[in-house]
Coordinates of C-alpha atoms in Angstrom, one line a residue:
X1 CA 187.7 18.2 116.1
X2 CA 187.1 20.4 113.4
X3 CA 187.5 23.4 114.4
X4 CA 191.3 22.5 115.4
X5 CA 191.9 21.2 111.6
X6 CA 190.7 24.3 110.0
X7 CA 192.5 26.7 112.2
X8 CA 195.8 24.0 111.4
X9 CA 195.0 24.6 107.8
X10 CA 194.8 28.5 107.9
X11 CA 197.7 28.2 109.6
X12 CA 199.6 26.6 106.9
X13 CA 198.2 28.6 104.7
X14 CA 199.4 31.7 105.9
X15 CA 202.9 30.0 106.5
X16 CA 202.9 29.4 102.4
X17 CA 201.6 32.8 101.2
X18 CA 204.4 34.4 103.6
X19 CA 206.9 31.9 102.3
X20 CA 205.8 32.3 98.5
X21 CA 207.5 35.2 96.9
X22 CA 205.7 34.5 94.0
X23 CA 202.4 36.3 93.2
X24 CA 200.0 34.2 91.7
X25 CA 198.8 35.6 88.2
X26 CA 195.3 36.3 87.8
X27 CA 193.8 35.8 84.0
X28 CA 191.8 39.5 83.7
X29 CA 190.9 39.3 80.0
X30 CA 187.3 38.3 80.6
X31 CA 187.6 41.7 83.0
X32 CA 189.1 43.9 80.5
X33 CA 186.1 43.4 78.0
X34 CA 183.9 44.4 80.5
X35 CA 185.4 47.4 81.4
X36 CA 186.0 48.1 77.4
X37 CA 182.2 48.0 77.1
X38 CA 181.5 49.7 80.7
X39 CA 184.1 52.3 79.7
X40 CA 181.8 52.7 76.4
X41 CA 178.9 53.1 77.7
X42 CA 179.8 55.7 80.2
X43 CA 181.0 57.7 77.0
X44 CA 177.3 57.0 75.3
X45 CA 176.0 58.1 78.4
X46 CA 178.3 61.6 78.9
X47 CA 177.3 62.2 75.0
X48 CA 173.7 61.8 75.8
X49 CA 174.3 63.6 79.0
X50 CA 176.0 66.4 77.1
X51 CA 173.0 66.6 74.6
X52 CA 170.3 66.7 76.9
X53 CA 172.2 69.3 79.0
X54 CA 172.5 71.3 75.4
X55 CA 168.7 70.7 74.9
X56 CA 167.8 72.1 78.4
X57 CA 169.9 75.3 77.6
X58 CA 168.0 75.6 74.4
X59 CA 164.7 75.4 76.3
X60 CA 165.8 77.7 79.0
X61 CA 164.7 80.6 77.7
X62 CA 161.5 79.0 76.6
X63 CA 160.7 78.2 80.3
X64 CA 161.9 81.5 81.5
X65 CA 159.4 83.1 79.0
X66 CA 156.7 80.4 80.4
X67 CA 157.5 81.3 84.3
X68 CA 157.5 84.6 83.0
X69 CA 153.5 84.2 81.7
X70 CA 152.8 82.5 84.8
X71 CA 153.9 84.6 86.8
X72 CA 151.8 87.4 85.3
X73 CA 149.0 85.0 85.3
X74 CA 149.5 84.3 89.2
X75 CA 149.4 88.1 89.8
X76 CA 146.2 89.2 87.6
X77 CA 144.8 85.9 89.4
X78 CA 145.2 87.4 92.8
X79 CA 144.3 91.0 91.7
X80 CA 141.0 89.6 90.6
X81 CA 140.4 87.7 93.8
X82 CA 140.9 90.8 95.5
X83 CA 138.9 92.8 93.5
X84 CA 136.3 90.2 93.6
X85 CA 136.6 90.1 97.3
X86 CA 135.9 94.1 97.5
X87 CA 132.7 93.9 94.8
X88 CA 131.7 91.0 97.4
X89 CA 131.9 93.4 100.4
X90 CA 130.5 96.4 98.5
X91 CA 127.5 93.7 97.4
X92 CA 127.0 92.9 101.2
X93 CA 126.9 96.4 102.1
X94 CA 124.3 97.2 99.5
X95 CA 122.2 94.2 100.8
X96 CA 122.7 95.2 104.6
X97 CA 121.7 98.6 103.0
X98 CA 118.5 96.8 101.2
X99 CA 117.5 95.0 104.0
X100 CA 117.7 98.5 106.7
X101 CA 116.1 100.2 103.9
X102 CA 113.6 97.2 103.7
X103 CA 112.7 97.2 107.8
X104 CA 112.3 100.9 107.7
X105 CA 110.1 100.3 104.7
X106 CA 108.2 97.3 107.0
X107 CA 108.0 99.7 110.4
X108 CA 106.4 102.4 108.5
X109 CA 103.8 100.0 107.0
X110 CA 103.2 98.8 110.0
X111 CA 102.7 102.4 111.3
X112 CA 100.9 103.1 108.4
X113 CA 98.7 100.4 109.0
X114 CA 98.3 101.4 112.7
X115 CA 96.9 105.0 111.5
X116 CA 94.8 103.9 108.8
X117 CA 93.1 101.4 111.6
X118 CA 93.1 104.3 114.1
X119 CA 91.6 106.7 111.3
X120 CA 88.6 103.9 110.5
X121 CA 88.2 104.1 114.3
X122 CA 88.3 107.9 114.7
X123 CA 86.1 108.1 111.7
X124 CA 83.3 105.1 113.2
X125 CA 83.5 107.7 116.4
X126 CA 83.3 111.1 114.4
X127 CA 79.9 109.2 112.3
X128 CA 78.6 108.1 115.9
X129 CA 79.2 112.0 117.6
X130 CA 77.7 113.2 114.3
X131 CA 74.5 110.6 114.7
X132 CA 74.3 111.9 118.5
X133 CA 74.8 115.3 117.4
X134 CA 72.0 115.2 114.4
X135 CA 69.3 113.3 117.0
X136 CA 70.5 116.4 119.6
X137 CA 69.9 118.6 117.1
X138 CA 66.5 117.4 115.8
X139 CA 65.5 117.2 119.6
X140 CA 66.7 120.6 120.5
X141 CA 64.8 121.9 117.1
X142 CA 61.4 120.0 118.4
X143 CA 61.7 121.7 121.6
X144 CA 62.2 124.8 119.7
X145 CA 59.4 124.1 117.6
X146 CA 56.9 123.3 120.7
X147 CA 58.3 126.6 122.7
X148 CA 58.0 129.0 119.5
X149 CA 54.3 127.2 119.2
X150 CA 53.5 127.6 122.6
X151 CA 54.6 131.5 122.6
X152 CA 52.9 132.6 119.7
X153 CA 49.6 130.8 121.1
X154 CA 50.3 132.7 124.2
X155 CA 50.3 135.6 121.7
X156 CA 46.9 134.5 120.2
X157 CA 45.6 134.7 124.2
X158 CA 46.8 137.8 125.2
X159 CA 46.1 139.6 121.9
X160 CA 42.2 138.2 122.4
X161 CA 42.0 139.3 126.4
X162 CA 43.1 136.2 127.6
X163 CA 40.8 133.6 125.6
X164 CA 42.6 131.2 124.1
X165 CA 41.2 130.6 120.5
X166 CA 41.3 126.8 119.2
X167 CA 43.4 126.7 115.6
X168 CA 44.2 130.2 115.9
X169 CA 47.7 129.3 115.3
X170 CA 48.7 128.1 111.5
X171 CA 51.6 125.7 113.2
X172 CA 50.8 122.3 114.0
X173 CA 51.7 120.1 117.0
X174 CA 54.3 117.7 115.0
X175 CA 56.5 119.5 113.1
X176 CA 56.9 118.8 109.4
X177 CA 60.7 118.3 108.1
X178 CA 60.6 121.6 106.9
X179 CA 59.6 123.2 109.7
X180 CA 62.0 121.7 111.6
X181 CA 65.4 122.4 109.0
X182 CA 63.9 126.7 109.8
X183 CA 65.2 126.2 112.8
X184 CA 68.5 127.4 113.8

């Protein structure tokens, strides 16, 4: 159907355009104009091209001297991060220092401590040996006192053939505190 009348066409078609040695003319006026103001604006556009392009090399050195500053701003940047990050270490070591210094400081309080409880507890048993050693003493000086009372009344006997002689003796039975510091 169809198809078959189209593909006749076509091929009369062809027949005619290889039969016609005349080119058909093609009206390009409307065509010309627009290249005219195509052709135009590419030359507004290569002007405008040309100064930007004379603009850019006139800021060129402006931007090198920018890079430049940024540059040497970038650098210091770094060279203070790195001599922050060696203060920083130097810090941590004086703190790791602190803190060493600060458990030796603790141990030897503690130490400290430990003597000064050990010295309360030497010094409560040095007071108790001295109490024992005062009441051996004043014991040891009784005893002293009765024996030196008991010799000289012996003395008193003898020196009287053997009689012994009732308050012969100026020392009494219980020593007085004086009598007893005579005593060696």
């Amino acid at each position: 159907g169809n198809v078959t009348k189209m593909e006749k066409l076509l091929e009369e078609l062809k027949d005619q355009a290889e039969t016609s040695e005349e080119v058909p003319t093609i009206d390009t006026t409307e065509f010309e104009n627009d290249i005219t103001v195509a052709e135009e604006e590419v030359d507004d556009l290569k002007k405008k091209q040309s100064t930007i392009s004379q603009d850019i090399e006139s800021l060129q050195p402006e931007v090198e001297e920018l890079k430049e500053k940024l540059d040497e701003t970038a650098s210091r940047n770094v060279k203070i991060l790195d001599d922050m990050e060696k203060v920083e270490a130097k810090l941590e070591d004086i703190v790791k220092g602190q803190n060493r210094r600060q458990e030796v400081v603790d141990k030897c309080r503690v130490k400290v401590q430990e003597r000064e409880y050990a010295l309360v507890q030497q010094e409560a048993i040095v007071a108790e040996s001295k109490d024992h050693v005062a009441n051996a003493l004043l014991v040891a000086r009784k005893v002293q006192y009765k024996t030196i009372c008991q010799e000289r009344r012996l003395e008193v006997k003898e020196a009287n053939g053997g009689i012994a002689v009732v308050g012969a003796d100026d020392m009494d039975d219980e020593p007085s505190d004086q009598d007893l510091e005579s005593i060696e």
